[in-house]
Coordinates of C-alpha atoms and ligand atoms in Angstrom, one line a residue:
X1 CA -39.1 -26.8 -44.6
X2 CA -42.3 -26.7 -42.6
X3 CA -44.4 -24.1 -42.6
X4 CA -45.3 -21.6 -39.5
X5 CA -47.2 -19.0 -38.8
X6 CA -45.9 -15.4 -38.4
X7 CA -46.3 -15.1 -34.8
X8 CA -46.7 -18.3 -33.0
X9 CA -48.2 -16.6 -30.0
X10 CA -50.7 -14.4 -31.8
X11 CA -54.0 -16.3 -30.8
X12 CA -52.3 -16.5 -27.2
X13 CA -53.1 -14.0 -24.7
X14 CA -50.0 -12.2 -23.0
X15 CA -52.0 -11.3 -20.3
X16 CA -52.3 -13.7 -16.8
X17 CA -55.2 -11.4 -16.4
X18 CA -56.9 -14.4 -18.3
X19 CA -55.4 -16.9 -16.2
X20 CA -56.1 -15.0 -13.2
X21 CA -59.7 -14.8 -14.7
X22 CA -59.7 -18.5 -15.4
X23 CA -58.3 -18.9 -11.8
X24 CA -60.8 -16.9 -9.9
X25 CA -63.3 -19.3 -11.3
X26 CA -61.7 -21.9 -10.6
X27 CA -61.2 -20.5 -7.1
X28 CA -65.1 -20.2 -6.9
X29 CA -65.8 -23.9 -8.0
X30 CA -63.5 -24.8 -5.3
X31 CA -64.5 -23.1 -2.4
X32 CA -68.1 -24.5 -1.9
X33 CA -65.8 -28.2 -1.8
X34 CA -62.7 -26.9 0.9
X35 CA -63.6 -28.6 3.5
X36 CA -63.9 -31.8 1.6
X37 CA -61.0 -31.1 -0.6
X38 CA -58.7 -30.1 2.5
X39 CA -59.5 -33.3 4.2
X40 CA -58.4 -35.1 0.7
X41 CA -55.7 -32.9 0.6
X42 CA -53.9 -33.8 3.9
X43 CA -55.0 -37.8 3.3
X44 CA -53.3 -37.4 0.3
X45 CA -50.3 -35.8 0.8
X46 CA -49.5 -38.3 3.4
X47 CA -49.8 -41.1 0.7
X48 CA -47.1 -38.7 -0.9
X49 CA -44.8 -38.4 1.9
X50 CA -44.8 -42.5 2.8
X51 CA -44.2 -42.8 -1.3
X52 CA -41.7 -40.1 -1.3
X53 CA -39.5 -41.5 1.0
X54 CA -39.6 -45.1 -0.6
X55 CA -39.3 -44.0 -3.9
X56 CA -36.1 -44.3 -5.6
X57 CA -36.6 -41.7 -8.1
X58 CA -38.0 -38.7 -6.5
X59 CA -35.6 -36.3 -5.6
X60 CA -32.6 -34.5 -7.3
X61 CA -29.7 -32.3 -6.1
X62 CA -29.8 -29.0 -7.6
X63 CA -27.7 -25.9 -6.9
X64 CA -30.1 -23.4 -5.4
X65 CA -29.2 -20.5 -7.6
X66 CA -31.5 -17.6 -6.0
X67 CA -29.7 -14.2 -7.3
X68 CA -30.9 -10.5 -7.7
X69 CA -33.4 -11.2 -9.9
X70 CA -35.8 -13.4 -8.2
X71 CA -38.5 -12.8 -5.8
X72 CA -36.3 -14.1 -3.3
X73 CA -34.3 -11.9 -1.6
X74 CA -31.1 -13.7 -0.3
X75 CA -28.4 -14.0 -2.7
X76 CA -26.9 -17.4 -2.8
X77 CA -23.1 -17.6 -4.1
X78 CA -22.5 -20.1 -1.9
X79 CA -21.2 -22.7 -4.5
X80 CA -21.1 -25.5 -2.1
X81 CA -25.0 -25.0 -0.7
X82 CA -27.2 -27.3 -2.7
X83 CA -31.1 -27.4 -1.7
X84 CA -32.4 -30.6 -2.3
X85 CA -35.7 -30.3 -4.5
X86 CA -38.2 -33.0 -4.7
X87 CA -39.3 -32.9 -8.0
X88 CA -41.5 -36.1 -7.1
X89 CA -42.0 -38.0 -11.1
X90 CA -43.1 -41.1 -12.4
X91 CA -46.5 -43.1 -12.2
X92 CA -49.2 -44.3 -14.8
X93 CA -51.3 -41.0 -14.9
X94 CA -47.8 -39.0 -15.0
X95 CA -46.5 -41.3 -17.9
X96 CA -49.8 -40.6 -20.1
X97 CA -49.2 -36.9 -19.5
X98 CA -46.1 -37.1 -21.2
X99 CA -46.8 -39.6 -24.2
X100 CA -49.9 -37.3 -25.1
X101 CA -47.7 -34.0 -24.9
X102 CA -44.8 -36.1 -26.9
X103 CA -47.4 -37.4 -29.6
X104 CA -46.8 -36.2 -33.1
X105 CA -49.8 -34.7 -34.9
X106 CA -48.9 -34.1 -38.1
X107 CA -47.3 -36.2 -41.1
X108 CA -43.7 -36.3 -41.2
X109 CA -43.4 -34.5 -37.9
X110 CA -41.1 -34.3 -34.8
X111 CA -41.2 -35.3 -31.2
X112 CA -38.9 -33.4 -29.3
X113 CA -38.1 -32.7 -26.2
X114 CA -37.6 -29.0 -25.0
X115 CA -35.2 -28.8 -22.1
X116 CA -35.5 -25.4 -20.5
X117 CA -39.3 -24.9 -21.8
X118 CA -40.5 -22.3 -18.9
X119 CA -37.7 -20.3 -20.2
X120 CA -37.9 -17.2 -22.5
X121 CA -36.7 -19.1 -25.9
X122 CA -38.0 -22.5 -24.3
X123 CA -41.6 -21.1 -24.0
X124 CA -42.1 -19.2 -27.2
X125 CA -40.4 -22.5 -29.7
X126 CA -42.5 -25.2 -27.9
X127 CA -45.5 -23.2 -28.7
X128 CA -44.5 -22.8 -32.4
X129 CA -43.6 -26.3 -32.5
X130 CA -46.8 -27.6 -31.2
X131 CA -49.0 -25.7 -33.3
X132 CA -47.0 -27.5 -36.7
X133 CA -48.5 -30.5 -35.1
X134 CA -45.0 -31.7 -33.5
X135 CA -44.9 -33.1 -29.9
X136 CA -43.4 -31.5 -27.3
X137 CA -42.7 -32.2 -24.3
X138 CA -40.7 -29.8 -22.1
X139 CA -38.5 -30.2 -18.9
X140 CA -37.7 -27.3 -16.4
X141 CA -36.1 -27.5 -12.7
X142 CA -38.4 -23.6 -12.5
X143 CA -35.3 -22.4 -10.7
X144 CA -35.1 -19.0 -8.9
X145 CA -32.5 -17.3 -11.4
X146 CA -35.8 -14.9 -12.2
X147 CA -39.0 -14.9 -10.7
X148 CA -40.6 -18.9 -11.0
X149 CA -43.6 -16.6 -11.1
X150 CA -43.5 -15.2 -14.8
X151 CA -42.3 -19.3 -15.6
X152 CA -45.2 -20.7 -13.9
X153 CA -46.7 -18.0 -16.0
X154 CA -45.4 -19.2 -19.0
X155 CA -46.2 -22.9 -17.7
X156 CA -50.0 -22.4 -17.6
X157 CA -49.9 -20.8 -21.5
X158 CA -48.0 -23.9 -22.6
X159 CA -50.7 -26.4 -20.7
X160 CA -53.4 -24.6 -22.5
X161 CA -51.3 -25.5 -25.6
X162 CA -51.1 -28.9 -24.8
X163 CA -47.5 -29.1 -23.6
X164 CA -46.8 -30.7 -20.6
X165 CA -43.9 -29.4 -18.7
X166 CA -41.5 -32.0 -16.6
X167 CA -40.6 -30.6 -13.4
X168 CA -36.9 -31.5 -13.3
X169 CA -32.7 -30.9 -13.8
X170 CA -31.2 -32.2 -16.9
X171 CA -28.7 -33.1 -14.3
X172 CA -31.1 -35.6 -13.0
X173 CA -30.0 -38.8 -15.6
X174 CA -32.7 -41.3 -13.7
X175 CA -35.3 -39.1 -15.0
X176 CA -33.9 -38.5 -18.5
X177 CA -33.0 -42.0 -18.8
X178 CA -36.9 -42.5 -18.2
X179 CA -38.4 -39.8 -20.6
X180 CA -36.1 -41.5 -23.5
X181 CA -37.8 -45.1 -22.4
X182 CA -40.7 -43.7 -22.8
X183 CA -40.7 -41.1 -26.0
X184 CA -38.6 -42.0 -29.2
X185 CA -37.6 -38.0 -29.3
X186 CA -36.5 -37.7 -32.8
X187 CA -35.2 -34.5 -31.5
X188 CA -34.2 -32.4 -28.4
X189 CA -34.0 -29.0 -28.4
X190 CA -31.7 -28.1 -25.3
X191 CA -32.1 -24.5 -24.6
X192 CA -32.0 -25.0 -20.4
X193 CA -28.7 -22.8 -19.0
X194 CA -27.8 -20.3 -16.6
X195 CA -27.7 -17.4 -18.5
X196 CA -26.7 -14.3 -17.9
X197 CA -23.0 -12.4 -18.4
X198 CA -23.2 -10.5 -15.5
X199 CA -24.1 -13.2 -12.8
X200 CA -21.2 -15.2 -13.3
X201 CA -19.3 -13.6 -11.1
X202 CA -21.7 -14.0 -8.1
X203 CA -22.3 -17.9 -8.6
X204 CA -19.8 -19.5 -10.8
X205 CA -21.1 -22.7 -9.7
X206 CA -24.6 -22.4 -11.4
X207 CA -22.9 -22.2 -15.1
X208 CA -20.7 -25.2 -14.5
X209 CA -23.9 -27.2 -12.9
X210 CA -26.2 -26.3 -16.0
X211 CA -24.0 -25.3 -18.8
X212 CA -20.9 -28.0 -18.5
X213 CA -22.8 -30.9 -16.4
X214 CA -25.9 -30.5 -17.2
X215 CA -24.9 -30.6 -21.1
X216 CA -22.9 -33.6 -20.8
X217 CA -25.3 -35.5 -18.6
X218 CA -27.8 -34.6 -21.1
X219 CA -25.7 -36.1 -24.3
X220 CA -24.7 -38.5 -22.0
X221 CA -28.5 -40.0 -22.0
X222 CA -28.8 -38.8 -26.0
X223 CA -25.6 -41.2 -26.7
X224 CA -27.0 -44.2 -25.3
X225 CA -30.8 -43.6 -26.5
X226 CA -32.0 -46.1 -29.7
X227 CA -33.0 -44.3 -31.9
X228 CA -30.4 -41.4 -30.9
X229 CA -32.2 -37.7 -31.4
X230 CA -30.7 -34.8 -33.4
X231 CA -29.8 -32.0 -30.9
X232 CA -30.2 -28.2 -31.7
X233 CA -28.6 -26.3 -28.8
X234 CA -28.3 -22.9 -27.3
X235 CA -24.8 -21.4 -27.2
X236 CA -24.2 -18.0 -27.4
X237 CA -23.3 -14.8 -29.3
X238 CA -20.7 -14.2 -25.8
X239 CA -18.2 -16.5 -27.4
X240 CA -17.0 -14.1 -29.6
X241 CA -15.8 -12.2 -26.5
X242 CA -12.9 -9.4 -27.2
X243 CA -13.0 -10.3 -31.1
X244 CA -13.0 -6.7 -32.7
X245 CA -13.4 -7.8 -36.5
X246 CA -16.9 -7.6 -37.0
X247 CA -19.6 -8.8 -38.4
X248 CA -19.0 -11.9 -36.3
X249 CA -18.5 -15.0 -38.5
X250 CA -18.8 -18.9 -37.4
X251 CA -15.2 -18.9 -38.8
X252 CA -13.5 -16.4 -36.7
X253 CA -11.7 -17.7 -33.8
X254 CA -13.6 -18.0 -30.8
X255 CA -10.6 -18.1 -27.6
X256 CA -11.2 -14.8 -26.3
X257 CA -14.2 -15.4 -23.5
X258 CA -15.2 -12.1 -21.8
X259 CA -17.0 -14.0 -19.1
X260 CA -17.2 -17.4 -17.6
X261 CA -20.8 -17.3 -18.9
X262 CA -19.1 -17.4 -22.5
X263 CA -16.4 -19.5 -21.5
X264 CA -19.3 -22.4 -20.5
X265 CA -20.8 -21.9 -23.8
X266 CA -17.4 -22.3 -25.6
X267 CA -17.1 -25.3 -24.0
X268 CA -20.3 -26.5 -25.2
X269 CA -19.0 -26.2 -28.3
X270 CA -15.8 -27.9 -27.7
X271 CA -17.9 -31.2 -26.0
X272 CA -20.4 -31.1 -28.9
X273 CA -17.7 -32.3 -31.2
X274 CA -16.5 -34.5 -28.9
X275 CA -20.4 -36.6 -28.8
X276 CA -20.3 -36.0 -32.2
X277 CA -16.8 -37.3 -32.8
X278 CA -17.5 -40.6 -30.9
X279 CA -20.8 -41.6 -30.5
X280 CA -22.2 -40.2 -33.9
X281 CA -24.4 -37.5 -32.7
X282 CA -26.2 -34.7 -34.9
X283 CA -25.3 -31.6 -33.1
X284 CA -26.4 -28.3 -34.3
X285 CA -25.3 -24.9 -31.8
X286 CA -27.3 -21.9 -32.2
X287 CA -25.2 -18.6 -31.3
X288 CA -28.1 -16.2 -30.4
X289 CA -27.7 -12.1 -30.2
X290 CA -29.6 -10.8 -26.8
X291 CA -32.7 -12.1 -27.6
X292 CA -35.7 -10.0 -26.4
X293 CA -39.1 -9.9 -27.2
X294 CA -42.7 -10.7 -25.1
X295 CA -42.5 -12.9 -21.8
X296 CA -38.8 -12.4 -21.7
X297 CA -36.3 -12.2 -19.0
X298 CA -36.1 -9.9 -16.3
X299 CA -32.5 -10.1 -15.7
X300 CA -31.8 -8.3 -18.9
X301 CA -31.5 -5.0 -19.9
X302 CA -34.1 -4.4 -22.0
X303 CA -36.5 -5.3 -19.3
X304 CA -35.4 -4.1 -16.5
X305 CA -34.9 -0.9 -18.1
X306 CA -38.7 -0.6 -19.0
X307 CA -39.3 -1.9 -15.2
X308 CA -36.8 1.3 -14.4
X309 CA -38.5 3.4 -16.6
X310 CA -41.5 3.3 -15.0
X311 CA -41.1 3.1 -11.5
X312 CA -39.1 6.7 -12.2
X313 CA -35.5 4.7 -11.2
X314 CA -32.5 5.3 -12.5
X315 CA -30.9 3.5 -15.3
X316 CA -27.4 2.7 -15.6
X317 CA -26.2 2.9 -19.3
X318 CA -22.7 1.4 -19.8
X319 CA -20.2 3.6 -22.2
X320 CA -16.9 1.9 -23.2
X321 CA -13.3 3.8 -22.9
X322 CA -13.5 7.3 -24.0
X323 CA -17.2 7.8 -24.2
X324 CA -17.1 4.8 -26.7
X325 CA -20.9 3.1 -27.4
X326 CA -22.1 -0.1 -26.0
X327 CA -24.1 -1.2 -28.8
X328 CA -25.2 -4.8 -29.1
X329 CA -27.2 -6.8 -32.6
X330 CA -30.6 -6.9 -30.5
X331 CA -33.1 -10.0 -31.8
X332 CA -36.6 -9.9 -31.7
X333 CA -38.0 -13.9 -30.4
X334 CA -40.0 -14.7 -33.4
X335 CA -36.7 -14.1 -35.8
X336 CA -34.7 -16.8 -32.9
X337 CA -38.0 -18.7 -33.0
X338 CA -37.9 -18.9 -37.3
X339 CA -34.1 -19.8 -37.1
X340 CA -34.4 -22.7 -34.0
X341 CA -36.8 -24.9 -36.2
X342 CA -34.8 -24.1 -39.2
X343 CA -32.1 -25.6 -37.4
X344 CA -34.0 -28.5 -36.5
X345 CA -36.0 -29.1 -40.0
X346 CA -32.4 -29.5 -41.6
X347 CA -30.5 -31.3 -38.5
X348 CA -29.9 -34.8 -39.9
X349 CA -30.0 -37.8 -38.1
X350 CA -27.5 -38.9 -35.8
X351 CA -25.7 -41.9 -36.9
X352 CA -25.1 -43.8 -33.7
X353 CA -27.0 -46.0 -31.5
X354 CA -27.1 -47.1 -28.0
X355 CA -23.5 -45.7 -27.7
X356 CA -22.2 -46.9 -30.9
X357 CA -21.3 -44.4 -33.5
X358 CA -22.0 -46.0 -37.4
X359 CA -20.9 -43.1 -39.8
X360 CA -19.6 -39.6 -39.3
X361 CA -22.7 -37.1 -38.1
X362 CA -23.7 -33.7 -38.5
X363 CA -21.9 -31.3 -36.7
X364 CA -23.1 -27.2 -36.9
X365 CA -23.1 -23.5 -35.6
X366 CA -24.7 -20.7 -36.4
X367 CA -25.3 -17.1 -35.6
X368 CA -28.9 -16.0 -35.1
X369 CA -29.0 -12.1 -34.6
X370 CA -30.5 -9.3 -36.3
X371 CA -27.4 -8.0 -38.5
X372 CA -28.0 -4.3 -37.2
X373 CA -26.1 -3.6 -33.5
X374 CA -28.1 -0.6 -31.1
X375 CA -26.4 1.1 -29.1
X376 CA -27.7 0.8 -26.0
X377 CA -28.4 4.5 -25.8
X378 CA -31.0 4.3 -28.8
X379 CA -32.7 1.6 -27.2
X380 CA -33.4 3.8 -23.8
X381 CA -34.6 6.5 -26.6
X382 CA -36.9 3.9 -28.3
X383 CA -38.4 2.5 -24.8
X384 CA -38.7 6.5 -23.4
X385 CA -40.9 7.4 -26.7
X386 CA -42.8 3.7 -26.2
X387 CA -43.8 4.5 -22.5
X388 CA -43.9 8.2 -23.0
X389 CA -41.9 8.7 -19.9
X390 CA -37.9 9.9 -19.4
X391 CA -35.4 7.5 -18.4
X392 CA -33.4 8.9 -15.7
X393 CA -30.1 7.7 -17.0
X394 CA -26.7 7.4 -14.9
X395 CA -23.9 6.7 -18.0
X396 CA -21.3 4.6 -16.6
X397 CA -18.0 3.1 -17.2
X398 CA -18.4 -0.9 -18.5
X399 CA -17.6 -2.7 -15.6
X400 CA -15.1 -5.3 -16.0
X401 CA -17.8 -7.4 -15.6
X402 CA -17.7 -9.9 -18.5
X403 CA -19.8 -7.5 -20.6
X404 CA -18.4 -7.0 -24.1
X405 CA -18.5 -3.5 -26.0
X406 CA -20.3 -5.1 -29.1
X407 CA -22.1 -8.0 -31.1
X408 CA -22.7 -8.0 -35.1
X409 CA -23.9 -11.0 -36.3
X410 CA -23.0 -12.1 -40.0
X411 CA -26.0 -14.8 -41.1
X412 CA -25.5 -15.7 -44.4
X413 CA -24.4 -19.2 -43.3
X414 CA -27.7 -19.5 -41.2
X415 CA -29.8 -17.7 -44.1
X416 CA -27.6 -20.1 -46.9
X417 CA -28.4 -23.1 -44.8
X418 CA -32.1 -23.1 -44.0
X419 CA -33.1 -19.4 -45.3
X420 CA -33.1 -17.6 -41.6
X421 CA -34.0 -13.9 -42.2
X422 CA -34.5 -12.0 -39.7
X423 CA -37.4 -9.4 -40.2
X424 CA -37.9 -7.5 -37.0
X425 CA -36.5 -4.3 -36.2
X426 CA -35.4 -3.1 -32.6
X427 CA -38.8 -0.4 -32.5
X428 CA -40.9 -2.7 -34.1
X429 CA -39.9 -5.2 -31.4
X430 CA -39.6 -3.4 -28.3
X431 CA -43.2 -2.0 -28.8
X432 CA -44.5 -5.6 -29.0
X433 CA -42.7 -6.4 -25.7
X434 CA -43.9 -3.1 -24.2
X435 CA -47.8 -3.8 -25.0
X436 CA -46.9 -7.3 -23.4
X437 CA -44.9 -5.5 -20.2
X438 CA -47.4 -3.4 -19.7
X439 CA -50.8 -6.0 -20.3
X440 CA -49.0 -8.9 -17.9
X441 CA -47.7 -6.4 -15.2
X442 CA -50.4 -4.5 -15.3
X443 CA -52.5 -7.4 -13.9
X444 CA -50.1 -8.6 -11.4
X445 CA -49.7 -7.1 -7.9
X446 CA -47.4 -4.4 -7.9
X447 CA -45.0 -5.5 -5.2
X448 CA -44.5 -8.6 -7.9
X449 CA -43.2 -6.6 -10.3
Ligands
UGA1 O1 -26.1 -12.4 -27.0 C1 -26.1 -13.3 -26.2 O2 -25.7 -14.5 -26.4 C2 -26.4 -12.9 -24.7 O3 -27.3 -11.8 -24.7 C3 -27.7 -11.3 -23.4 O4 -26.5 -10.8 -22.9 P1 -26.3 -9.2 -23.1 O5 -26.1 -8.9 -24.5 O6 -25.3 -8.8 -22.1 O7 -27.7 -8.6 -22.7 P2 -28.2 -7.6 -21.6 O8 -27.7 -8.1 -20.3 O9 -29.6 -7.4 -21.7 O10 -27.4 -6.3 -21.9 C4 -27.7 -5.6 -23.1 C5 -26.8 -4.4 -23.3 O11 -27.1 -3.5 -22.2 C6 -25.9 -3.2 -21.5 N1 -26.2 -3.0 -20.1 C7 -26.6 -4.0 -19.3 C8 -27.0 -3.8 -18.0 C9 -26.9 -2.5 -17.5 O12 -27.2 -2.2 -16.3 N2 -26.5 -1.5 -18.3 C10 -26.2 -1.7 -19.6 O13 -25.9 -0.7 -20.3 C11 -25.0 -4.4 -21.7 O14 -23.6 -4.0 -21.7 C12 -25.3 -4.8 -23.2 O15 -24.6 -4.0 -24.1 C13 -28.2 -12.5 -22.5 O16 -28.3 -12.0 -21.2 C14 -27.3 -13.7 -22.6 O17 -27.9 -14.8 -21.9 C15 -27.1 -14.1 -24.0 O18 -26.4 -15.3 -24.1

C-alpha cells in the first residue's frame, strides 16, 4: 500500500488570510493595467458570448439547490425550477489544464478523477493523493448547498497543489464523455452528492438529481470507457437507519432508511451491483460516520455549533424519547482520508470494456467511522472548553426529521482489508478544526461567516 504522510494538509495553510495576502498583491499588479485590462476584458467576453451561443458543449441543466446554508438567502424547494449554469469547457489551453492535473508522477501510480473535489472529503483526498505523486483531476458544479465561498476557498488551495478543478455536473455526460477521451483514469473517486439528512425534506429533488442520476450517468460514462476505471464511492453511515443492533456491520441488513438522504445512498448501493453485475465494473462503497475535521461543512453540526457558540446563539441539542442521548461515531478527515486510498490501493480492476463485461469484478462496502459514538452533548462540552465560551443550549425533542438516535461503526472488515485504523479522537479532532474555524474565519468578513 502506498505510503502517505500523517496529515496531508500539514504544509498547507488553513488560512485565506494567505490567499487574501496573495490576492491583495495580485490586486496591486493589476490595478496600474485596469484600464487596459477592462478594455480586454469586455473585447473578450464578447468572443465568449458569440462562442457560447455556438458552442454545442457549453451549458448544462442543473437543479439550483440554494438552501439555509448558503450565502444566498432564498430557499429553493422548488423541484421543478432548474437554473441553467454555463459551465463554458473545452478548448486547447483548457485540455492541457487537465492532462497536466491528470499526469501521474510517480511509479506505479493512479490517475483519478475526483468528482465532488471542492467538497469537504473531495478537497482534503485530492490533496493527499497528489502529494503520492498520483494525478488528479477534480470536477465540481460549486453549487450553493453551502457557501461556494469556503469551496472556491478550497479551489485556490487545490490550484496551488496542482489540481485543476472542472467546473461541471456529473449529470452533464458530453463533458464526462470528454474528460474520459482525454485521461485514461485508472480510477475515479466519486464523492460529489447532496448531502445532508436534514435537507431532504426541503428539496427532495437535489438527492435524486446528484445521488440517483448523477451516479448512474456517471457509471454510465465509466461502463463504456476503454480502459474502464475502478470506482471508490461515497455512501453513507445513514443506511443503517432504525437498525438498533450495534456496532453497525456491512452484514446487517440495511432496509430501514430514516431519510430519503439514506434511502439515495441505499440505492447507490443497490445500482453498484447492478454496473458491476453487467458491465464488469470494480465498485468499492465507502459508508462514512459524520465526518468532521478542518474546511468542513457548514451545514453540520459540529460547525455550526462552534459558529453558534461564538456568536453567543443558541444551540439546539436533540435528546431521543425519554431524555435518551443522541450520540453519533464522529470521524476525524485524516482517518476517512487513510481509509478512501486504502480503498483505492486495493480496488482491483474492472473487468469490462467499452460496455462489455469479460469476468466477474470486484464488488465492496465498508464502514469508515471512528468505533467510539459521542453523544452529542459531550461534543458541545468539548467545543465550550475549546473556545472557552458557554453554549447556550436549547435540548430538544429529535425531530422526525430523518435524523437517527445513533451510529457505531464496526471496522474490522475495513481494517482486515486494507489495515484502516482510525487514530483520532473526538478532542483531539475538534481542536484541530477549531484552530482552523477560528484562523479562516477570522480573516474573512464577518457578515460571511
Ligand atoms: O454519517 C453519515 O453518513 C452522515 O453524517 C452526517 O450526518 P449527521 O450524523 O446527521 O451529522 P450532523 O448533521 O452534523 O449531526 C450530528 C449530530 O448532531 C445532531 N444535531 C444536529 C443538528 C442540530 O441542530 N442538533 C443536533 O443535535 C444530529 O442528530 C446528530 O446526532 C452528514 O451530514 C451526512 O452527510 C453523512 O452522510
Amino acid at each position: 500500500m502506498k505510503q502517505m504522510s500523517s496529515s496531508h494538509m500539514d504544509n498547507i495553510p488553513s488560512t485565506p488570510g494567505k490567499f487574501k495576502m496573495e490576492k491583495s498583491s495580485y490586486i496591486q499588479r493589476c490595478r496600474h493595467s485596469s484600464s487596459v485590462a477592462k478594455l480586454t476584458f469586455f473585447v473578450f467576453l464578447g468572443l465568449i458570448l458569440v462562442l457560447f451561443f455556438k458552442s454545442p458543449s457549453t451549458s448544462s441543466l442543473s437543479s439550483s439547490s440554494s438552501s439555509p446554508y448558503s450565502s444566498s438567502s432564498s430557499i429553493s424547494s422548488d423541484l421543478s425550477r432548474r437554473s441553467l449554469k454555463t459551465s463554458s469547457w473545452g478548448g486547447l489551453a483548457w485540455e492541457k489544464r487537465v492532462r497536466s492535473s491528470a499526469r501521474i508522477r510517480s511509479r506505479n501510480g493512479f490517475s483519478v478523477l475526483v468528482t465532488g473535489a471542492a467538497g469537504f472529503v473531495g478537497t482534503h483526498a485530492s490533496v493527499a493523493l497528489k502529494r503520492r505523486g498520483d494525478g488528479v483531476l477534480g470536477l465540481d458544479n460549486f453549487n450553493d448547498y453551502y457557501d461556494p465561498a469556503l469551496k472556491r476557498a478550497r479551489q485556490s488551495l487545490l490550484e496551488r497543489s496542482g489540481i485543476y478543478i472542472v467546473e461541471g455536473d456529473i449529470n452533464d455526460a458530453p463533458l464526462l464523455k470528454k474528460l474520459f477521451e482525454l485521461i485514461p483514469f485508472t480510477h475515479v473517486m466519486h464523492l460529489a452528492a447532496q448531502a445532508g439528512v436534514r435537507y431532504a425534506m426541503e428539496n427532495p429533488g437535489s438527492y435524486v438529481h446528484s445521488n440517483i442520476a448523477g451516479f448512474v450517468n456517471l457509471l454510465e460514462v465509466c461502463k463504456s470507457a476503454n480502459p474502464q476505471p475502478a470506482i471508490v464511492w461515497a455512501s453513507s453511515s445513514s443506511v443503517y437507519g432504525l437498525n438498533t443492533k450495534v456496532p453497525f456491520s456491512e452484514k446487517d441488513r440495511t432496509d430501514q432508511p430514516a431519510s430519503l438522504y439514506a434511502a439515495t445512498k441505499k440505492a447507490g448501493e443497490e445500482i453498484a451491483h447492478t454496473y458491476n453485475h453487467i458491465y464488469g465494473l470494480s465498485l468499492t462503497g465507502l459508508r462514512f460516520f459524520t465526518v468532521y475535521g478542518p474546511w468542513g461543512r457548514p451545514d453540520m453540526a459540529y460547525f455550526f455549533f462552534t459558529r453558534n457558540i461564538l456568536k453567543g446563539k443558541s444551540i439546539p441539542i436533540f435528546e431521543a424519547a425519554n431524555h435518551g442521548t443522541v450520540a453519533r461515531d464522529f470521524t476525524y478527515i485524516d482517518d476517512i482520508v487513510k481509509g478512501c486510498l486504502g480503498a483505492l490501493d486495493t480496488a482491483e480492476k474492472s473487468t469490462g470494456s467499452g460496455g462489455k463485461k469479460r469476468a466477474p469484478a470486484q464488488l465492496r462496502v465498508f464502514n469508515l467511522g471512528n468505533t467510539s459514538p459521542v453523544p452529542v452533548s459531550d461534543l458541545v462540552s468539548i467545543l465550550e472548553r475549546l473556545l472557552k465560551v458557554k453554549a447556550k443550549r436549547l435540548v430538544m425533542k429529535l425531530p422526525r426529521n430523518g435524523d437517527v438516535q445513533f451510529t457505531h461503526a464496526n471496522i474490522s472488515s475495513a481494517r482486515r482489508e486494507f489495515g484502516y485504523k482510525p487514530t483520532t479522537d473526538l478532542q483531539t479532532g475538534l481542536k484541530k478544526f477549531v484552530r482552523w474555524y477560528v484562523s479562516y474565519y477570522g480573516s474573512v468578513k464577518k457578515s460571511d461567516q
